[in-house]
mmCIF file of C-alpha atoms in Angstrom:
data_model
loop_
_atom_site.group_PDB
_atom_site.id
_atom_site.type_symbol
_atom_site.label_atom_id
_atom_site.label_comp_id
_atom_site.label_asym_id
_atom_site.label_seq_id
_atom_site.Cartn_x
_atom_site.Cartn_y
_atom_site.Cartn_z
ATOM 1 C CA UNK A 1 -0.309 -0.966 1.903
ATOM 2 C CA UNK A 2 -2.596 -0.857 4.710
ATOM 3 C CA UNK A 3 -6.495 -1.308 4.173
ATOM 4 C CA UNK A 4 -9.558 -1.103 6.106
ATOM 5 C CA UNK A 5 -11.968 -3.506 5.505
ATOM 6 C CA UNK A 6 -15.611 -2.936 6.582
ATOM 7 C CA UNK A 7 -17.592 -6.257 6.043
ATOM 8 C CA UNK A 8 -21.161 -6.156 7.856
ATOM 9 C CA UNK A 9 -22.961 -9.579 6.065
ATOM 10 C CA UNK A 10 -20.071 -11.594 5.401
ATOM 11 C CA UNK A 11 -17.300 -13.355 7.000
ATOM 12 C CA UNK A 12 -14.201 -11.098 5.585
ATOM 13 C CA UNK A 13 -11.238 -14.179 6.683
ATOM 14 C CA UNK A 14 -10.723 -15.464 3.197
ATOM 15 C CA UNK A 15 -10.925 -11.866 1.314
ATOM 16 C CA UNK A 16 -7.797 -10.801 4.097
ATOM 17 C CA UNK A 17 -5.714 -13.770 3.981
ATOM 18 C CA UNK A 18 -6.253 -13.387 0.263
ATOM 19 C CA UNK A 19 -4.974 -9.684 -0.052
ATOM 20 C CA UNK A 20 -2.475 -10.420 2.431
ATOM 21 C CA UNK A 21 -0.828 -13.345 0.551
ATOM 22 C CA UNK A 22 -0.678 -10.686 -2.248
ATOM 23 C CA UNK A 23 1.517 -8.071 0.359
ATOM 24 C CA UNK A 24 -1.707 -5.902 1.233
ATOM 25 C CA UNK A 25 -2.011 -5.989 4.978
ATOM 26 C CA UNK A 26 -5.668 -5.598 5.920
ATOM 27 C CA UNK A 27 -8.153 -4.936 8.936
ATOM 28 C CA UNK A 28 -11.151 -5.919 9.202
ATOM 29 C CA UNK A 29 -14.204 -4.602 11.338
ATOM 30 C CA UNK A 30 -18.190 -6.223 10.186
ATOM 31 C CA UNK A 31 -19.787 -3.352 11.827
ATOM 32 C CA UNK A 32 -20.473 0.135 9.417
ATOM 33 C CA UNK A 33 -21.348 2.107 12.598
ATOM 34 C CA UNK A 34 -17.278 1.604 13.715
ATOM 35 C CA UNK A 35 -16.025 2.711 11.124
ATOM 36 C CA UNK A 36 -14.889 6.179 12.350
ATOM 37 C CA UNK A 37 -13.536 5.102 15.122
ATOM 38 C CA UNK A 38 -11.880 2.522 13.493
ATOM 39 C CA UNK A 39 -10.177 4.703 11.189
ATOM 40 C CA UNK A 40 -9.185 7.433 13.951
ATOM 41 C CA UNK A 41 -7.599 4.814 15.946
ATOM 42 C CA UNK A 42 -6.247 1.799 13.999
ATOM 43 C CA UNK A 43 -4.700 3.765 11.088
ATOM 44 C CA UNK A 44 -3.642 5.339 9.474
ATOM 45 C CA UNK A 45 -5.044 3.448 6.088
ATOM 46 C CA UNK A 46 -4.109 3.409 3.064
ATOM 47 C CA UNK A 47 -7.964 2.880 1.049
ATOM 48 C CA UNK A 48 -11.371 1.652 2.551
ATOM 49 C CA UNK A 49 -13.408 -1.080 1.245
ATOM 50 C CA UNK A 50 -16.950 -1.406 1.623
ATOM 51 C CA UNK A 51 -18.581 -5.260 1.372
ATOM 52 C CA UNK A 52 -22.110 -5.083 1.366
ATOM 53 C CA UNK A 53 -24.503 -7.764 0.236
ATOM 54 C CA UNK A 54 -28.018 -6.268 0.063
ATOM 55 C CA UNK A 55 -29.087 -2.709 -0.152
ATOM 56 C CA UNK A 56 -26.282 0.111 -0.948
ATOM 57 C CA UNK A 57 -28.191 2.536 0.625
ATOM 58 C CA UNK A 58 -26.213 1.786 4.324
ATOM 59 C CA UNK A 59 -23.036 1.913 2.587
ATOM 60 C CA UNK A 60 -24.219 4.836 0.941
ATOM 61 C CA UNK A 61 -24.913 6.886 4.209
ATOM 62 C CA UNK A 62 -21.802 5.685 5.880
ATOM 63 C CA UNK A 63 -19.207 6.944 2.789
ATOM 64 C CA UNK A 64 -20.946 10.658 2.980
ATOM 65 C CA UNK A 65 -20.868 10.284 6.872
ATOM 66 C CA UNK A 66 -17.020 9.858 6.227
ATOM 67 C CA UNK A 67 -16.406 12.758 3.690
ATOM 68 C CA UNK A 68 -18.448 14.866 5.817
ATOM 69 C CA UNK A 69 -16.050 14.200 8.381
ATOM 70 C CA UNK A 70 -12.975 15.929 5.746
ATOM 71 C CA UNK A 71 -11.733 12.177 5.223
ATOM 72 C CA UNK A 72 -10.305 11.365 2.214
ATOM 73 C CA UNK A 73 -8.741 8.110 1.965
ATOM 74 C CA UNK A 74 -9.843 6.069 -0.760
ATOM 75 C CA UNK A 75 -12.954 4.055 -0.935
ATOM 76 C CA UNK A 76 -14.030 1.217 -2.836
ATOM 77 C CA UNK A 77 -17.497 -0.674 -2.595
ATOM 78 C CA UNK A 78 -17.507 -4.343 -3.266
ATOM 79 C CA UNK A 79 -21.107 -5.297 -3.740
ATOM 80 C CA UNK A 80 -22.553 -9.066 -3.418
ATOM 81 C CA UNK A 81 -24.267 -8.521 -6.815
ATOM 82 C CA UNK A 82 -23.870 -6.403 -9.839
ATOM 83 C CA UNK A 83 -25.579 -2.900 -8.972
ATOM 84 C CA UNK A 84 -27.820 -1.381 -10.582
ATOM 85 C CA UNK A 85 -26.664 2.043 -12.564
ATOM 86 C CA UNK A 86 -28.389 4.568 -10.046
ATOM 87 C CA UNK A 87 -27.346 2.873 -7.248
ATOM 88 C CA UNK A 88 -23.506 3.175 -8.331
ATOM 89 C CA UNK A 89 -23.966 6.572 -9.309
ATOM 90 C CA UNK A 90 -25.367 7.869 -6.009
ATOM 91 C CA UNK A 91 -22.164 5.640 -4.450
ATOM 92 C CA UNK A 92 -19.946 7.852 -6.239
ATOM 93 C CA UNK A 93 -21.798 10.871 -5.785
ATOM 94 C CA UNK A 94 -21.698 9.724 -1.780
ATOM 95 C CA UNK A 95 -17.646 9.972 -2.525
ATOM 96 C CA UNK A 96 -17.391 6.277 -3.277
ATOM 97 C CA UNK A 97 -13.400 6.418 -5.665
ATOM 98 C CA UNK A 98 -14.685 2.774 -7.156
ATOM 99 C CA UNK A 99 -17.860 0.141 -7.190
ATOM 100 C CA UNK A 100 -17.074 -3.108 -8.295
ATOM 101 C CA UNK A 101 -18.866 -6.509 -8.150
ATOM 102 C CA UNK A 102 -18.592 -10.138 -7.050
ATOM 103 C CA UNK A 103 -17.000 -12.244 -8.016
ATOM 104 C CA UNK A 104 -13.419 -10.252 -8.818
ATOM 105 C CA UNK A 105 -10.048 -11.495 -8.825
ATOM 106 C CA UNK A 106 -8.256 -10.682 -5.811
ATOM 107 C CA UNK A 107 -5.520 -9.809 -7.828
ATOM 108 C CA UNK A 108 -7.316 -7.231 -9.705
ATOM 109 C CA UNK A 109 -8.714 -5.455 -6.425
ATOM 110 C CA UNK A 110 -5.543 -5.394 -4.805
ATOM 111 C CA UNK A 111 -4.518 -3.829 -8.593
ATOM 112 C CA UNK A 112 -7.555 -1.292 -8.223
ATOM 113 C CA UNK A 113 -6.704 -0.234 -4.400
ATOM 114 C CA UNK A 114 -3.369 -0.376 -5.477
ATOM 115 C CA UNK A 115 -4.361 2.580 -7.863
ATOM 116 C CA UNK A 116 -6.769 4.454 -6.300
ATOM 117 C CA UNK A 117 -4.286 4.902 -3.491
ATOM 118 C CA UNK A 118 -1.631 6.225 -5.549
ATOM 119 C CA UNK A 119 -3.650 8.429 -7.456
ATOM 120 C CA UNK A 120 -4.872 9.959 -4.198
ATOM 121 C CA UNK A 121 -1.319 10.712 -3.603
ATOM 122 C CA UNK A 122 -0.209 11.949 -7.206
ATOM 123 C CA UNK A 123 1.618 8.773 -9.197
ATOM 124 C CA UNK A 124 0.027 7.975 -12.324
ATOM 125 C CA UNK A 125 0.763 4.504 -12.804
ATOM 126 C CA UNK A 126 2.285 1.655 -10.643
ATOM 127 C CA UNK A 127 6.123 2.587 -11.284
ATOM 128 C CA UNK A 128 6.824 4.797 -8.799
ATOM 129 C CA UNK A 129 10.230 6.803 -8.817
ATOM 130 C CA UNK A 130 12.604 8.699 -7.252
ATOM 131 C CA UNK A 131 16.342 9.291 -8.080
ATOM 132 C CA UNK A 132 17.464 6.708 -9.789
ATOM 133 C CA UNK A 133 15.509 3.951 -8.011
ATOM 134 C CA UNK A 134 12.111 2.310 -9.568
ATOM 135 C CA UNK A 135 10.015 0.613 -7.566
ATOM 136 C CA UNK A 136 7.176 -1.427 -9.905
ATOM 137 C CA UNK A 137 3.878 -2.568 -8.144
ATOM 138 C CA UNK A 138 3.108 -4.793 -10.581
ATOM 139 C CA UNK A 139 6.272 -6.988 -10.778
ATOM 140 C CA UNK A 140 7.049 -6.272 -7.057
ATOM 141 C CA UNK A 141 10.357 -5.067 -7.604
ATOM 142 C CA UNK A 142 12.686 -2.439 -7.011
ATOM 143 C CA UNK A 143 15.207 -1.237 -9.946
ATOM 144 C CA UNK A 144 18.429 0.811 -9.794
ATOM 145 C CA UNK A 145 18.903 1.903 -13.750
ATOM 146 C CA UNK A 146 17.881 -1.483 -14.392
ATOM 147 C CA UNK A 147 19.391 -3.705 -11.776
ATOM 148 C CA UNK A 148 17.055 -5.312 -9.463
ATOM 149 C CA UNK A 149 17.710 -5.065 -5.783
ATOM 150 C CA UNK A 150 17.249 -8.126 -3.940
ATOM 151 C CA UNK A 151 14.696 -7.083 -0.876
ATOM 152 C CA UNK A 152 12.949 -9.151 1.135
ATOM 153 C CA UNK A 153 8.861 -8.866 0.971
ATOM 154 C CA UNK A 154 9.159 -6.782 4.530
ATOM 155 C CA UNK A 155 12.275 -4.129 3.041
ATOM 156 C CA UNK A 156 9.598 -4.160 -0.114
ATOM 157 C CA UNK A 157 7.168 -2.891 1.670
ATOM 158 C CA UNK A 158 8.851 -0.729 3.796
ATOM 159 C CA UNK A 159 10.135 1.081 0.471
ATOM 160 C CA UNK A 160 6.655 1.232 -1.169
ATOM 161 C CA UNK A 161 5.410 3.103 1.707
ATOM 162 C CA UNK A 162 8.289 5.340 1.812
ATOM 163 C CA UNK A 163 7.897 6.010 -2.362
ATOM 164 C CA UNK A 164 3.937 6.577 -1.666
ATOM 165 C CA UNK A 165 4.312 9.019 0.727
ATOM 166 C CA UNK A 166 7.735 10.846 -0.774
ATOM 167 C CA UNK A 167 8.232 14.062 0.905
ATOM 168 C CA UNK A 168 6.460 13.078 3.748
ATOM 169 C CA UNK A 169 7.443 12.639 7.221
ATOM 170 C CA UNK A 170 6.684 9.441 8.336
ATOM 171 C CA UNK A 171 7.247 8.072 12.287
ATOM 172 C CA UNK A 172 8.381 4.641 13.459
ATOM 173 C CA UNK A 173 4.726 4.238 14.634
ATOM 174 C CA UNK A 174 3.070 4.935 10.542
ATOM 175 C CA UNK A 175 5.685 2.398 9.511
ATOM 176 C CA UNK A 176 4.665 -0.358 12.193
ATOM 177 C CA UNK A 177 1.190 0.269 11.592
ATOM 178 C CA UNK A 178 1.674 -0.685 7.449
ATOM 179 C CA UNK A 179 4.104 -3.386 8.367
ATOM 180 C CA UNK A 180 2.641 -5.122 11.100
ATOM 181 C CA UNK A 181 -0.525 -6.137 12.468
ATOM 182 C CA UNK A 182 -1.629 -5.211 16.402
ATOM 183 C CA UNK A 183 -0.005 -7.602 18.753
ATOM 184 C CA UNK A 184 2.628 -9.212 15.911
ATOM 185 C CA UNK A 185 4.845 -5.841 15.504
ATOM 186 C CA UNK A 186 8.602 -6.485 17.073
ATOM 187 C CA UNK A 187 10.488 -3.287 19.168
ATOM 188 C CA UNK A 188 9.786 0.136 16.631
ATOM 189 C CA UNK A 189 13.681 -0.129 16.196
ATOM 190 C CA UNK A 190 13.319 -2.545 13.665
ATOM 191 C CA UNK A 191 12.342 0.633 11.327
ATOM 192 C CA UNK A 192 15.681 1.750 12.128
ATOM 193 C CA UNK A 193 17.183 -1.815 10.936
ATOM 194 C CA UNK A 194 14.757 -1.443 7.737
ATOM 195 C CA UNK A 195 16.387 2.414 7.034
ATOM 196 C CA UNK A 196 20.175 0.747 7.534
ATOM 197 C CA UNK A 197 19.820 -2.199 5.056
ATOM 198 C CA UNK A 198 17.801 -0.567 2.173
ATOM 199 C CA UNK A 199 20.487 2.211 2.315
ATOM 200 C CA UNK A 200 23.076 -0.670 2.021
ATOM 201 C CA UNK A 201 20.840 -2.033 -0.762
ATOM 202 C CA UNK A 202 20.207 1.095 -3.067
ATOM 203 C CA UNK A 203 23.444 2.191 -2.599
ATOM 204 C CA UNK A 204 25.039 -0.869 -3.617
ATOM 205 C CA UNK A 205 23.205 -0.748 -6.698
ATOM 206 C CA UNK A 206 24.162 2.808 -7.636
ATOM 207 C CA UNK A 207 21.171 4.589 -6.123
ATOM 208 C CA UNK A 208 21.544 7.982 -4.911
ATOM 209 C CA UNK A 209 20.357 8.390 -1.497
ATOM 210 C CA UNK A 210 17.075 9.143 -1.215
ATOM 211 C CA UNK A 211 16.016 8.471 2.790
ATOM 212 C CA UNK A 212 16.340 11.265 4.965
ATOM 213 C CA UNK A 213 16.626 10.577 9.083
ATOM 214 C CA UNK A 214 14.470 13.505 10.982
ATOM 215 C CA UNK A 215 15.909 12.664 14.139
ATOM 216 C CA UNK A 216 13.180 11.776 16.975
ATOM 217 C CA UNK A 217 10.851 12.143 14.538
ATOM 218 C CA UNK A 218 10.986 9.614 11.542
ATOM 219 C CA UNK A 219 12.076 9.610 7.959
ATOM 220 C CA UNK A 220 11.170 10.694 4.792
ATOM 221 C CA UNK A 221 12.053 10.206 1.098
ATOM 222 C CA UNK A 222 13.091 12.918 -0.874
ATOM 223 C CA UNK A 223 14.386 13.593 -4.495
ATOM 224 C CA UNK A 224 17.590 13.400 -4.981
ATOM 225 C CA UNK A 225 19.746 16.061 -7.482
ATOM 226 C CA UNK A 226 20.839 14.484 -10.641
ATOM 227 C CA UNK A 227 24.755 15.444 -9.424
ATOM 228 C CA UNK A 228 23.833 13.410 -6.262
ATOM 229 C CA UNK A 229 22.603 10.605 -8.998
ATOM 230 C CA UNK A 230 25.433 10.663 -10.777
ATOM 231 C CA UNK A 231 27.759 10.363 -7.890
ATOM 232 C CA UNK A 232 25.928 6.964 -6.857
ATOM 233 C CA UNK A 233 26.196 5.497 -10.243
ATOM 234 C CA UNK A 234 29.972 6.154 -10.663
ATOM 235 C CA UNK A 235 30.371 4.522 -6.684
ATOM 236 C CA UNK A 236 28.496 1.232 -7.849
ATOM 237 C CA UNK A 237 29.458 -1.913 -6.749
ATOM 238 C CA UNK A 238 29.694 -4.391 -9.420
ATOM 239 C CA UNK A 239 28.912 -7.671 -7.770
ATOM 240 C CA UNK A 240 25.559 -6.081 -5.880
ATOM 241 C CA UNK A 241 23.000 -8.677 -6.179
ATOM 242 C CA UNK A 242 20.177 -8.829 -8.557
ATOM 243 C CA UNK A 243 17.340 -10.851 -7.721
ATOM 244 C CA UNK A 244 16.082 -12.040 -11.182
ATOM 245 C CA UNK A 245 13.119 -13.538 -10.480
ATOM 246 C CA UNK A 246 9.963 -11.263 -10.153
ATOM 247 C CA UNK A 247 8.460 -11.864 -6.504
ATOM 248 C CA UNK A 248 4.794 -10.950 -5.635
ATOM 249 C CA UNK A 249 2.996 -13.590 -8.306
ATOM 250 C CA UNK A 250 1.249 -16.980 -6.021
ATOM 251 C CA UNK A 251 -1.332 -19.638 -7.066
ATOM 252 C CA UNK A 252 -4.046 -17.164 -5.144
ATOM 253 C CA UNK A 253 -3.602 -14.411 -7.562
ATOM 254 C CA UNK A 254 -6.904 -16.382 -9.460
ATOM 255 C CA UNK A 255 -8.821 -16.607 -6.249
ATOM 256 C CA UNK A 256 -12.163 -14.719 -6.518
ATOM 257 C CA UNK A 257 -13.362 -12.570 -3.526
ATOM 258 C CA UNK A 258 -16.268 -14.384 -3.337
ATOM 259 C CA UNK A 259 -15.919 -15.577 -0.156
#
């Protein structure tokens, strides 16, 4: 996933080091009046979040600034102290998806953006499927009818953004821009290396195919038919690794976003 982080009163390093040790990749900007541009330009995002120490009414203005601008990402304000009620309530009425309050556990708000940005796309909960293949947010795995497929954190990610977005085109650029932050990305044709081993991968397991090339244009994941399933099952190979150990769980999952 790939946040924006708008942080105006407090230094945001620890809070992005801390959501990227737990495989959110995050931007940060401390300056409210950027944020358009910021989001036209460096995206696209996944979710927003607001950090705001003192009064909500800036945040306030710059959330219905947003949604009077037709965007719709998700937003979630993380406020230096607990607010009071009519303060959240004229956050959410501002289009505001979530207010919560310091301290948190990282791990939770990476759980809540987590959320929010899945519901904006239509999954209910963090198992996301299609075909045959599960892939679990929470555990930070990818199952084929119960195997696990051994992918690294980068093919994981690569995956989740493909399962988010399923039936959606996406270009090499969308995928750099999750993946990779500005000046760290390799040559774009490593999406194409990404695309060649998780097709190895899932098939190996018994997954049906389920990534689509739209050539010169991206790829997209699509629903397989249940004879396609089938097929892929009956083709498995029998020595495809598992990976049994979940992945995704560190010592900073009880850091507080305090800092």
């Amino acid at each position: 996933m790939h946040i924006l982080l708008a942080s105006p009163s407090a230094n945001a390093a620890t809070l992005v080091a801390g959501l990227a040790d737990l495989g959110l990749r995050c931007d940060d900007i401390d300056a409210l009046d950027d944020l358009p541009s910021a989001l036209a330009l460096s995206g696209p995002y996944d979710g927003l979040i607001l950090r705001i120490d003192g009064s909500v009414r800036e945040a306030q203005s710059a959330i219905a600034d947003l949604r009077r601008r037709g965007l719709k990402l998700p937003v979630a304000v993380l406020c230096g102290r607990t607010p009071q009620p009519a303060e959240e309530e004229a956050l959410l009425h501002a289009g505001a998806d979530d207010v919560l309050a310091n301290p948190i556990h990282l791990r939770v708000l990476a759980a809540r953006l987590q959320a929010l940005a899945r519901r904006a796309r239509g999954h209910a909960s963090a198992r996301l499927v299609c075909g045959n293949v599960t892939l679990d947010q929470a555990q930070h795995a990818a199952v084929v009818d119960g195997r696990r497929v051994n992918l690294t954190a980068r093919e994981f990610d690569f995956l989740e953004t493909l399962m988010l977005h399923k039936g959606v085109l996406l270009t090499k650029e969308r995928f750099m821009s999750s993946l990779y932050a500005d000046g760290m990305a390799p040559d774009s044709k490593i999406v194409d290396v990404f695309v060649c081993k998780l097709r190895r991968k899932l098939a190996d397991c018994g997954a049906a195919e389920m990534i689509r090339t739209v050539w010169g244009r991206g790829y997209v994941a699509f629903e397989p038919s249940q004879a396609a399933v089938e097929t892929a099952r009956n083709a498995r190979q029998p020595e495809a690794a598992i990976d049994p150990v979940p992945r995704g769980w560190t010592r900073r999952s009880q850091v507080l976003a305090t800092a």
